[in-house]
Amino acid sequence: MTLDPGRLGQAKADLAETLRSMRRRAGRTQVWLALRCNISQTKLSNIETGRVTPGLVDVELILKVLDAPPELATQVAALARLASTEWQGKRASWRRGLEKRQAELAGLEREATTLRYFLPAMVTGLLATPEYVTAGLSHSPVDTSKTVARKLERQAVLYDSAKHFTFLLTEQAVRWAVVPRAAMAVQMDRIASISHLPNVRIGVIPTGTVVSRGPMNTFTVYDQRLATVETFTGRIVFQDARDIAEHLEVFCAYESHVFFGDEMRALLAEWAADCRA
């Protein structure tokens, strides 16, 4: 089953209908199935009406208890994975107001305790200077003044010692000239400064480092419950445990090639000096 953004919302309804139909064809009641799946009848009812999106573990257990044929089980498992994925289009964000997206991100950051960011192309707003943030939004067709303010307000979360942040940036992300060279040097200084916070780890992968897996997308993992992937036209939100685990695996693979601490700050100082030269 391919990831079609237009199908993501429908997948939840399709999954609910499919599971409900399978139970009825098997001649089983919700109470019978819930008892054998070790879940409440209320939860099963919510799954079958689409009010709750089940995880793959729940779906696989339901399929096993109902003795679903292997081919059907594979199709339903793929549908469950799709139902746990959300597409957030950029144009829809523009219509709603970009500052609302900032409120959503602030909520995710507030709820999470361990946050991991892989940044292959640009610096994220949490690490950015005001000039960098403003320039990064210059392509937007809507007023961005409130969005800039909200992005900068969100940076306060970095000083919450109960949270732990890890940022992995490629050299391209650090050096991509979003603003003029002098301002880029200040941006690099900003990253170096934030890296001294005890709950923040910032690492860079210099160009030329041999890494077998290409840096395909910017992505963020919030604890072990949600991952977001950025594209040019929007973002994909993964809530399925297997998708999150795969992103964590990729993150750890990149992390093994990263320079942290004084080595990272020495590289930033060298690149900033190039900008100031």
PDB file of C-alpha atoms in Angstrom:
ATOM      1  CA  MET A   1       0.000   0.000   0.000  1.00  0.00           C
ATOM      2  CA  THR A   2       1.530   3.312  -1.054  1.00  0.00           C
ATOM      3  CA  LEU A   3       1.416   6.525   0.934  1.00  0.00           C
ATOM      4  CA  ASP A   4      -1.144   8.695  -0.821  1.00  0.00           C
ATOM      5  CA  PRO A   5      -1.736  11.941   1.150  1.00  0.00           C
ATOM      6  CA  GLY A   6      -5.262  12.123  -0.178  1.00  0.00           C
ATOM      7  CA  ARG A   7      -6.009   8.675   1.280  1.00  0.00           C
ATOM      8  CA  LEU A   8      -4.698   9.215   4.798  1.00  0.00           C
ATOM      9  CA  GLY A   9      -7.912  10.563   6.289  1.00  0.00           C
ATOM     10  CA  GLN A  10     -10.040   7.926   4.546  1.00  0.00           C
ATOM     11  CA  ALA A  11      -7.776   5.117   5.767  1.00  0.00           C
ATOM     12  CA  LYS A  12      -9.020   5.525   9.349  1.00  0.00           C
ATOM     13  CA  ALA A  13     -12.639   5.058   8.281  1.00  0.00           C
ATOM     14  CA  ASP A  14     -11.709   2.147   6.003  1.00  0.00           C
ATOM     15  CA  LEU A  15      -9.829   0.416   8.820  1.00  0.00           C
ATOM     16  CA  ALA A  16     -12.749   0.793  11.228  1.00  0.00           C
ATOM     17  CA  GLU A  17     -15.204  -0.587   8.678  1.00  0.00           C
ATOM     18  CA  THR A  18     -12.902  -3.473   7.756  1.00  0.00           C
ATOM     19  CA  LEU A  19     -12.372  -4.599  11.352  1.00  0.00           C
ATOM     20  CA  ARG A  20     -16.082  -4.302  12.142  1.00  0.00           C
ATOM     21  CA  SER A  21     -17.028  -6.325   9.046  1.00  0.00           C
ATOM     22  CA  MET A  22     -14.459  -9.024   9.811  1.00  0.00           C
ATOM     23  CA  ARG A  23     -15.841  -9.492  13.329  1.00  0.00           C
ATOM     24  CA  ARG A  24     -19.417  -9.693  12.090  1.00  0.00           C
ATOM     25  CA  ARG A  25     -18.525 -12.179   9.345  1.00  0.00           C
ATOM     26  CA  ALA A  26     -16.860 -14.323  11.982  1.00  0.00           C
ATOM     27  CA  GLY A  27     -20.092 -14.266  13.983  1.00  0.00           C
ATOM     28  CA  ARG A  28     -18.439 -12.770  17.064  1.00  0.00           C
ATOM     29  CA  THR A  29     -19.637 -10.077  19.453  1.00  0.00           C
ATOM     30  CA  GLN A  30     -17.593  -7.097  20.601  1.00  0.00           C
ATOM     31  CA  VAL A  31     -17.587  -8.495  24.144  1.00  0.00           C
ATOM     32  CA  TRP A  32     -16.180 -11.847  22.934  1.00  0.00           C
ATOM     33  CA  LEU A  33     -13.461 -10.225  20.813  1.00  0.00           C
ATOM     34  CA  ALA A  34     -12.499  -7.619  23.417  1.00  0.00           C
ATOM     35  CA  LEU A  35     -12.099 -10.299  26.089  1.00  0.00           C
ATOM     36  CA  ARG A  36      -9.773 -12.396  23.917  1.00  0.00           C
ATOM     37  CA  CYS A  37      -7.750  -9.357  22.837  1.00  0.00           C
ATOM     38  CA  ASN A  38      -7.416  -8.181  26.449  1.00  0.00           C
ATOM     39  CA  ILE A  39      -8.884  -4.759  25.660  1.00  0.00           C
ATOM     40  CA  SER A  40     -12.055  -3.115  26.916  1.00  0.00           C
ATOM     41  CA  GLN A  41     -15.284  -3.424  24.966  1.00  0.00           C
ATOM     42  CA  THR A  42     -15.450   0.383  24.976  1.00  0.00           C
ATOM     43  CA  LYS A  43     -12.072   0.627  23.266  1.00  0.00           C
ATOM     44  CA  LEU A  44     -13.050  -1.972  20.679  1.00  0.00           C
ATOM     45  CA  SER A  45     -16.298  -0.106  20.015  1.00  0.00           C
ATOM     46  CA  ASN A  46     -14.346   3.118  19.510  1.00  0.00           C
ATOM     47  CA  ILE A  47     -11.975   1.324  17.127  1.00  0.00           C
ATOM     48  CA  GLU A  48     -14.861  -0.039  15.079  1.00  0.00           C
ATOM     49  CA  THR A  49     -16.541   3.376  14.843  1.00  0.00           C
ATOM     50  CA  GLY A  50     -13.322   5.201  13.944  1.00  0.00           C
ATOM     51  CA  ARG A  51     -13.170   7.294  17.111  1.00  0.00           C
ATOM     52  CA  VAL A  52      -9.902   5.612  18.115  1.00  0.00           C
ATOM     53  CA  THR A  53      -7.126   4.635  15.714  1.00  0.00           C
ATOM     54  CA  PRO A  54      -5.632   1.315  16.873  1.00  0.00           C
ATOM     55  CA  GLY A  55      -1.929   0.604  16.895  1.00  0.00           C
ATOM     56  CA  LEU A  56      -0.485  -2.228  14.850  1.00  0.00           C
ATOM     57  CA  VAL A  57      -0.195  -4.432  17.946  1.00  0.00           C
ATOM     58  CA  ASP A  58      -3.950  -4.176  18.579  1.00  0.00           C
ATOM     59  CA  VAL A  59      -4.756  -4.785  14.927  1.00  0.00           C
ATOM     60  CA  GLU A  60      -2.486  -7.808  14.671  1.00  0.00           C
ATOM     61  CA  LEU A  61      -4.037  -9.271  17.806  1.00  0.00           C
ATOM     62  CA  ILE A  62      -7.554  -8.779  16.436  1.00  0.00           C
ATOM     63  CA  LEU A  63      -6.525 -10.421  13.149  1.00  0.00           C
ATOM     64  CA  LYS A  64      -5.008 -13.372  15.003  1.00  0.00           C
ATOM     65  CA  VAL A  65      -8.053 -13.898  17.238  1.00  0.00           C
ATOM     66  CA  LEU A  66     -10.381 -13.722  14.213  1.00  0.00           C
ATOM     67  CA  ASP A  67      -8.081 -16.161  12.364  1.00  0.00           C
ATOM     68  CA  ALA A  68      -7.762 -13.856   9.349  1.00  0.00           C
ATOM     69  CA  PRO A  69      -6.200 -15.393   6.195  1.00  0.00           C
ATOM     70  CA  PRO A  70      -2.549 -14.311   5.683  1.00  0.00           C
ATOM     71  CA  GLU A  71      -3.285 -12.231   2.573  1.00  0.00           C
ATOM     72  CA  LEU A  72      -6.125 -10.352   4.272  1.00  0.00           C
ATOM     73  CA  ALA A  73      -4.051  -9.875   7.423  1.00  0.00           C
ATOM     74  CA  THR A  74      -1.266  -8.284   5.376  1.00  0.00           C
ATOM     75  CA  GLN A  75      -3.701  -5.895   3.673  1.00  0.00           C
ATOM     76  CA  VAL A  76      -5.353  -4.873   6.952  1.00  0.00           C
ATOM     77  CA  ALA A  77      -1.986  -4.366   8.695  1.00  0.00           C
ATOM     78  CA  ALA A  78      -0.911  -2.067   5.855  1.00  0.00           C
ATOM     79  CA  LEU A  79      -4.184  -0.164   6.186  1.00  0.00           C
ATOM     80  CA  ALA A  80      -3.598   0.185   9.941  1.00  0.00           C
ATOM     81  CA  ARG A  81      -0.174   1.653   9.327  1.00  0.00           C
ATOM     82  CA  LEU A  82      -1.628   4.138   6.874  1.00  0.00           C
ATOM     83  CA  ALA A  83      -4.375   5.066   9.338  1.00  0.00           C
ATOM     84  CA  SER A  84      -1.714   5.942  11.925  1.00  0.00           C
ATOM     85  CA  THR A  85      -0.138   8.438   9.514  1.00  0.00           C
ATOM     86  CA  GLU A  86      -1.270  12.025   9.048  1.00  0.00           C
ATOM     87  CA  TRP A  87      -0.587  14.462   6.204  1.00  0.00           C
ATOM     88  CA  GLN A  88      -0.417  18.171   7.026  1.00  0.00           C
ATOM     89  CA  GLY A  89      -0.269  20.161   3.800  1.00  0.00           C
ATOM     90  CA  LYS A  90       1.557  23.474   3.678  1.00  0.00           C
ATOM     91  CA  ARG A  91      -1.280  25.238   1.865  1.00  0.00           C
ATOM     92  CA  ALA A  92      -3.702  24.187   4.587  1.00  0.00           C
ATOM     93  CA  SER A  93      -1.294  25.653   7.155  1.00  0.00           C
ATOM     94  CA  TRP A  94      -1.228  28.924   5.237  1.00  0.00           C
ATOM     95  CA  ARG A  95      -5.028  29.049   5.248  1.00  0.00           C
ATOM     96  CA  ARG A  96      -5.271  28.346   8.971  1.00  0.00           C
ATOM     97  CA  GLY A  97      -2.467  30.746   9.829  1.00  0.00           C
ATOM     98  CA  LEU A  98       1.150  29.723  10.307  1.00  0.00           C
ATOM     99  CA  GLU A  99       1.131  30.880  13.928  1.00  0.00           C
ATOM    100  CA  LYS A 100      -1.352  28.069  14.695  1.00  0.00           C
ATOM    101  CA  ARG A 101       1.218  25.566  13.483  1.00  0.00           C
ATOM    102  CA  GLN A 102       3.675  27.122  15.935  1.00  0.00           C
ATOM    103  CA  ALA A 103       1.175  26.567  18.739  1.00  0.00           C
ATOM    104  CA  GLU A 104       0.912  22.897  17.728  1.00  0.00           C
ATOM    105  CA  LEU A 105       4.695  22.510  17.747  1.00  0.00           C
ATOM    106  CA  ALA A 106       4.905  24.212  21.133  1.00  0.00           C
ATOM    107  CA  GLY A 107       2.384  21.679  22.408  1.00  0.00           C
ATOM    108  CA  LEU A 108       4.454  18.749  21.139  1.00  0.00           C
ATOM    109  CA  GLU A 109       7.589  20.224  22.706  1.00  0.00           C
ATOM    110  CA  ARG A 110       5.776  20.821  25.976  1.00  0.00           C
ATOM    111  CA  GLU A 111       4.549  17.221  26.214  1.00  0.00           C
ATOM    112  CA  ALA A 112       7.789  15.488  25.172  1.00  0.00           C
ATOM    113  CA  THR A 113      10.835  14.951  27.368  1.00  0.00           C
ATOM    114  CA  THR A 114      13.308  13.574  24.804  1.00  0.00           C
ATOM    115  CA  LEU A 115      13.399  15.338  21.448  1.00  0.00           C
ATOM    116  CA  ARG A 116      15.623  14.420  18.506  1.00  0.00           C
ATOM    117  CA  TYR A 117      16.064  16.553  15.378  1.00  0.00           C
ATOM    118  CA  PHE A 118      17.826  15.532  12.169  1.00  0.00           C
ATOM    119  CA  LEU A 119      18.527  18.607  10.048  1.00  0.00           C
ATOM    120  CA  PRO A 120      20.161  17.931   6.648  1.00  0.00           C
ATOM    121  CA  ALA A 121      19.191  21.171   4.904  1.00  0.00           C
ATOM    122  CA  MET A 122      18.564  24.136   7.230  1.00  0.00           C
ATOM    123  CA  VAL A 123      18.769  25.164  10.872  1.00  0.00           C
ATOM    124  CA  THR A 124      15.581  24.604  12.847  1.00  0.00           C
ATOM    125  CA  GLY A 125      13.728  27.516  14.425  1.00  0.00           C
ATOM    126  CA  LEU A 126      14.714  26.466  17.953  1.00  0.00           C
ATOM    127  CA  LEU A 127      18.360  27.214  17.115  1.00  0.00           C
ATOM    128  CA  ALA A 128      17.833  30.179  14.773  1.00  0.00           C
ATOM    129  CA  THR A 129      18.505  33.885  15.137  1.00  0.00           C
ATOM    130  CA  PRO A 130      15.629  36.323  14.470  1.00  0.00           C
ATOM    131  CA  GLU A 131      17.122  37.287  11.108  1.00  0.00           C
ATOM    132  CA  TYR A 132      17.451  33.644  10.078  1.00  0.00           C
ATOM    133  CA  VAL A 133      13.870  32.869  11.145  1.00  0.00           C
ATOM    134  CA  THR A 134      12.525  35.852   9.205  1.00  0.00           C
ATOM    135  CA  ALA A 135      14.457  34.952   6.051  1.00  0.00           C
ATOM    136  CA  GLY A 136      13.353  31.309   6.265  1.00  0.00           C
ATOM    137  CA  LEU A 137       9.709  32.398   6.080  1.00  0.00           C
ATOM    138  CA  SER A 138      10.168  34.886   3.244  1.00  0.00           C
ATOM    139  CA  HIS A 139       8.697  32.456   0.674  1.00  0.00           C
ATOM    140  CA  SER A 140       5.369  32.294   2.497  1.00  0.00           C
ATOM    141  CA  PRO A 141       2.462  34.058   0.725  1.00  0.00           C
ATOM    142  CA  VAL A 142       0.903  35.148   4.043  1.00  0.00           C
ATOM    143  CA  ASP A 143       1.866  37.585   6.800  1.00  0.00           C
ATOM    144  CA  THR A 144       4.574  35.962   8.920  1.00  0.00           C
ATOM    145  CA  SER A 145       5.158  38.555  11.651  1.00  0.00           C
ATOM    146  CA  LYS A 146       3.191  36.586  14.264  1.00  0.00           C
ATOM    147  CA  THR A 147       4.860  33.358  13.174  1.00  0.00           C
ATOM    148  CA  VAL A 148       8.335  34.828  13.647  1.00  0.00           C
ATOM    149  CA  ALA A 149       7.378  35.940  17.157  1.00  0.00           C
ATOM    150  CA  ARG A 150       5.971  32.507  18.042  1.00  0.00           C
ATOM    151  CA  LYS A 151       9.055  30.724  16.674  1.00  0.00           C
ATOM    152  CA  LEU A 152      11.303  32.849  18.857  1.00  0.00           C
ATOM    153  CA  GLU A 153       9.051  32.334  21.893  1.00  0.00           C
ATOM    154  CA  ARG A 154       9.340  28.571  21.436  1.00  0.00           C
ATOM    155  CA  GLN A 155      13.099  28.761  21.998  1.00  0.00           C
ATOM    156  CA  ALA A 156      12.458  29.143  25.741  1.00  0.00           C
ATOM    157  CA  VAL A 157      11.758  25.391  25.880  1.00  0.00           C
ATOM    158  CA  LEU A 158      15.492  24.751  25.440  1.00  0.00           C
ATOM    159  CA  TYR A 159      16.059  26.068  28.963  1.00  0.00           C
ATOM    160  CA  ASP A 160      13.711  23.511  30.538  1.00  0.00           C
ATOM    161  CA  SER A 161      16.186  21.222  32.299  1.00  0.00           C
ATOM    162  CA  ALA A 162      13.579  18.440  32.491  1.00  0.00           C
ATOM    163  CA  LYS A 163      13.832  18.005  28.724  1.00  0.00           C
ATOM    164  CA  HIS A 164      16.671  16.578  26.661  1.00  0.00           C
ATOM    165  CA  PHE A 165      17.381  17.763  23.116  1.00  0.00           C
ATOM    166  CA  THR A 166      19.672  16.287  20.470  1.00  0.00           C
ATOM    167  CA  PHE A 167      20.181  18.158  17.197  1.00  0.00           C
ATOM    168  CA  LEU A 168      22.125  16.540  14.349  1.00  0.00           C
ATOM    169  CA  LEU A 169      23.022  18.905  11.500  1.00  0.00           C
ATOM    170  CA  THR A 170      24.910  18.329   8.296  1.00  0.00           C
ATOM    171  CA  GLU A 171      27.538  20.879   7.301  1.00  0.00           C
ATOM    172  CA  GLN A 172      25.201  21.947   4.501  1.00  0.00           C
ATOM    173  CA  ALA A 173      22.458  22.743   7.016  1.00  0.00           C
ATOM    174  CA  VAL A 174      24.820  24.911   9.039  1.00  0.00           C
ATOM    175  CA  ARG A 175      26.347  26.731   6.067  1.00  0.00           C
ATOM    176  CA  TRP A 176      23.387  27.071   3.677  1.00  0.00           C
ATOM    177  CA  ALA A 177      23.244  30.843   3.133  1.00  0.00           C
ATOM    178  CA  VAL A 178      19.705  31.706   4.189  1.00  0.00           C
ATOM    179  CA  VAL A 179      20.944  35.176   5.189  1.00  0.00           C
ATOM    180  CA  PRO A 180      24.023  37.241   4.198  1.00  0.00           C
ATOM    181  CA  ARG A 181      27.444  35.979   5.234  1.00  0.00           C
ATOM    182  CA  ALA A 182      27.861  38.196   8.294  1.00  0.00           C
ATOM    183  CA  ALA A 183      24.476  37.115   9.589  1.00  0.00           C
ATOM    184  CA  MET A 184      25.358  33.466   8.895  1.00  0.00           C
ATOM    185  CA  ALA A 185      28.411  33.860  11.134  1.00  0.00           C
ATOM    186  CA  VAL A 186      26.148  35.127  13.920  1.00  0.00           C
ATOM    187  CA  GLN A 187      23.843  32.166  13.342  1.00  0.00           C
ATOM    188  CA  MET A 188      26.765  29.774  13.782  1.00  0.00           C
ATOM    189  CA  ASP A 189      27.771  31.586  16.968  1.00  0.00           C
ATOM    190  CA  ARG A 190      24.217  31.114  18.211  1.00  0.00           C
ATOM    191  CA  ILE A 191      24.389  27.353  17.676  1.00  0.00           C
ATOM    192  CA  ALA A 192      27.725  27.146  19.485  1.00  0.00           C
ATOM    193  CA  SER A 193      26.317  29.129  22.402  1.00  0.00           C
ATOM    194  CA  ILE A 194      23.230  26.931  22.794  1.00  0.00           C
ATOM    195  CA  SER A 195      25.411  23.810  22.718  1.00  0.00           C
ATOM    196  CA  HIS A 196      26.707  24.733  26.184  1.00  0.00           C
ATOM    197  CA  LEU A 197      23.288  24.124  27.753  1.00  0.00           C
ATOM    198  CA  PRO A 198      23.560  20.939  29.837  1.00  0.00           C
ATOM    199  CA  ASN A 199      20.368  19.391  28.435  1.00  0.00           C
ATOM    200  CA  VAL A 200      21.154  20.174  24.777  1.00  0.00           C
ATOM    201  CA  ARG A 201      23.430  18.122  22.516  1.00  0.00           C
ATOM    202  CA  ILE A 202      24.276  19.579  19.115  1.00  0.00           C
ATOM    203  CA  GLY A 203      26.358  17.699  16.604  1.00  0.00           C
ATOM    204  CA  VAL A 204      27.465  18.253  13.027  1.00  0.00           C
ATOM    205  CA  ILE A 205      28.399  15.888  10.202  1.00  0.00           C
ATOM    206  CA  PRO A 206      31.098  17.557   8.051  1.00  0.00           C
ATOM    207  CA  THR A 207      30.889  17.288   4.285  1.00  0.00           C
ATOM    208  CA  GLY A 208      33.036  14.401   3.115  1.00  0.00           C
ATOM    209  CA  THR A 209      32.156  12.147   6.038  1.00  0.00           C
ATOM    210  CA  VAL A 210      31.442   8.676   4.690  1.00  0.00           C
ATOM    211  CA  VAL A 211      27.832   7.885   5.562  1.00  0.00           C
ATOM    212  CA  SER A 212      26.213   5.064   3.626  1.00  0.00           C
ATOM    213  CA  ARG A 213      22.653   6.302   4.134  1.00  0.00           C
ATOM    214  CA  GLY A 214      21.725   9.548   2.385  1.00  0.00           C
ATOM    215  CA  PRO A 215      20.120  12.457   4.305  1.00  0.00           C
ATOM    216  CA  MET A 216      16.728  12.274   2.624  1.00  0.00           C
ATOM    217  CA  ASN A 217      14.503  14.385   4.890  1.00  0.00           C
ATOM    218  CA  THR A 218      14.393  16.636   7.892  1.00  0.00           C
ATOM    219  CA  PHE A 219      12.686  14.722  10.691  1.00  0.00           C
ATOM    220  CA  THR A 220      11.922  15.048  14.393  1.00  0.00           C
ATOM    221  CA  VAL A 221      11.156  12.309  16.912  1.00  0.00           C
ATOM    222  CA  TYR A 222       9.236  13.181  20.080  1.00  0.00           C
ATOM    223  CA  ASP A 223      10.022  10.601  22.777  1.00  0.00           C
ATOM    224  CA  GLN A 224       9.024   7.262  21.237  1.00  0.00           C
ATOM    225  CA  ARG A 225       5.463   8.198  20.368  1.00  0.00           C
ATOM    226  CA  LEU A 226       5.541  10.442  17.310  1.00  0.00           C
ATOM    227  CA  ALA A 227       7.781  11.346  14.366  1.00  0.00           C
ATOM    228  CA  THR A 228       7.345  14.154  11.849  1.00  0.00           C
ATOM    229  CA  VAL A 229       8.970  14.337   8.417  1.00  0.00           C
ATOM    230  CA  GLU A 230       9.212  17.588   6.457  1.00  0.00           C
ATOM    231  CA  THR A 231       8.741  17.880   2.698  1.00  0.00           C
ATOM    232  CA  PHE A 232       8.484  20.889   0.376  1.00  0.00           C
ATOM    233  CA  THR A 233       4.691  20.727   0.349  1.00  0.00           C
ATOM    234  CA  GLY A 234       3.953  19.744   3.936  1.00  0.00           C
ATOM    235  CA  ARG A 235       4.763  17.262   6.644  1.00  0.00           C
ATOM    236  CA  ILE A 236       3.969  13.649   7.431  1.00  0.00           C
ATOM    237  CA  VAL A 237       3.175  12.676  11.012  1.00  0.00           C
ATOM    238  CA  PHE A 238       3.871   9.057  11.964  1.00  0.00           C
ATOM    239  CA  GLN A 239       2.301   7.577  15.084  1.00  0.00           C
ATOM    240  CA  ASP A 240       2.801   3.897  14.378  1.00  0.00           C
ATOM    241  CA  ALA A 241       5.420   2.352  16.673  1.00  0.00           C
ATOM    242  CA  ARG A 242       7.272   0.680  13.782  1.00  0.00           C
ATOM    243  CA  ASP A 243       7.635   3.910  11.812  1.00  0.00           C
ATOM    244  CA  ILE A 244       8.908   5.687  14.913  1.00  0.00           C
ATOM    245  CA  ALA A 245      11.361   2.873  15.654  1.00  0.00           C
ATOM    246  CA  GLU A 246      12.736   3.058  12.102  1.00  0.00           C
ATOM    247  CA  HIS A 247      13.305   6.813  12.396  1.00  0.00           C
ATOM    248  CA  LEU A 248      15.078   6.294  15.723  1.00  0.00           C
ATOM    249  CA  GLU A 249      17.268   3.661  14.081  1.00  0.00           C
ATOM    250  CA  VAL A 250      18.206   6.062  11.280  1.00  0.00           C
ATOM    251  CA  PHE A 251      18.861   8.817  13.827  1.00  0.00           C
ATOM    252  CA  CYS A 252      21.241   6.581  15.787  1.00  0.00           C
ATOM    253  CA  ALA A 253      23.048   5.644  12.570  1.00  0.00           C
ATOM    254  CA  TYR A 254      23.659   9.308  11.736  1.00  0.00           C
ATOM    255  CA  GLU A 255      24.603  10.072  15.338  1.00  0.00           C
ATOM    256  CA  SER A 256      27.552   7.694  15.123  1.00  0.00           C
ATOM    257  CA  HIS A 257      29.148  10.001  12.500  1.00  0.00           C
ATOM    258  CA  VAL A 258      28.603  13.286  14.350  1.00  0.00           C
ATOM    259  CA  PHE A 259      31.086  15.662  15.998  1.00  0.00           C
ATOM    260  CA  PHE A 260      29.873  16.930  19.384  1.00  0.00           C
ATOM    261  CA  GLY A 261      31.218  19.294  22.049  1.00  0.00           C
ATOM    262  CA  ASP A 262      34.487  21.131  21.521  1.00  0.00           C
ATOM    263  CA  GLU A 263      35.101  19.453  18.145  1.00  0.00           C
ATOM    264  CA  MET A 264      31.726  20.670  16.909  1.00  0.00           C
ATOM    265  CA  ARG A 265      32.310  24.179  18.236  1.00  0.00           C
ATOM    266  CA  ALA A 266      35.746  24.274  16.559  1.00  0.00           C
ATOM    267  CA  LEU A 267      34.118  23.472  13.218  1.00  0.00           C
ATOM    268  CA  LEU A 268      31.486  26.181  13.751  1.00  0.00           C
ATOM    269  CA  ALA A 269      34.185  28.704  14.634  1.00  0.00           C
ATOM    270  CA  GLU A 270      36.088  27.807  11.445  1.00  0.00           C
ATOM    271  CA  TRP A 271      32.978  28.144   9.274  1.00  0.00           C
ATOM    272  CA  ALA A 272      31.986  31.412  10.956  1.00  0.00           C
ATOM    273  CA  ALA A 273      35.460  32.785  10.315  1.00  0.00           C
ATOM    274  CA  ASP A 274      35.060  31.927   6.624  1.00  0.00           C
ATOM    275  CA  CYS A 275      31.831  33.928   6.577  1.00  0.00           C
ATOM    276  CA  ARG A 276      33.499  36.911   8.210  1.00  0.00           C
ATOM    277  CA  ALA A 277      36.580  36.810   5.986  1.00  0.00           C
TER     278      ALA A 277
END
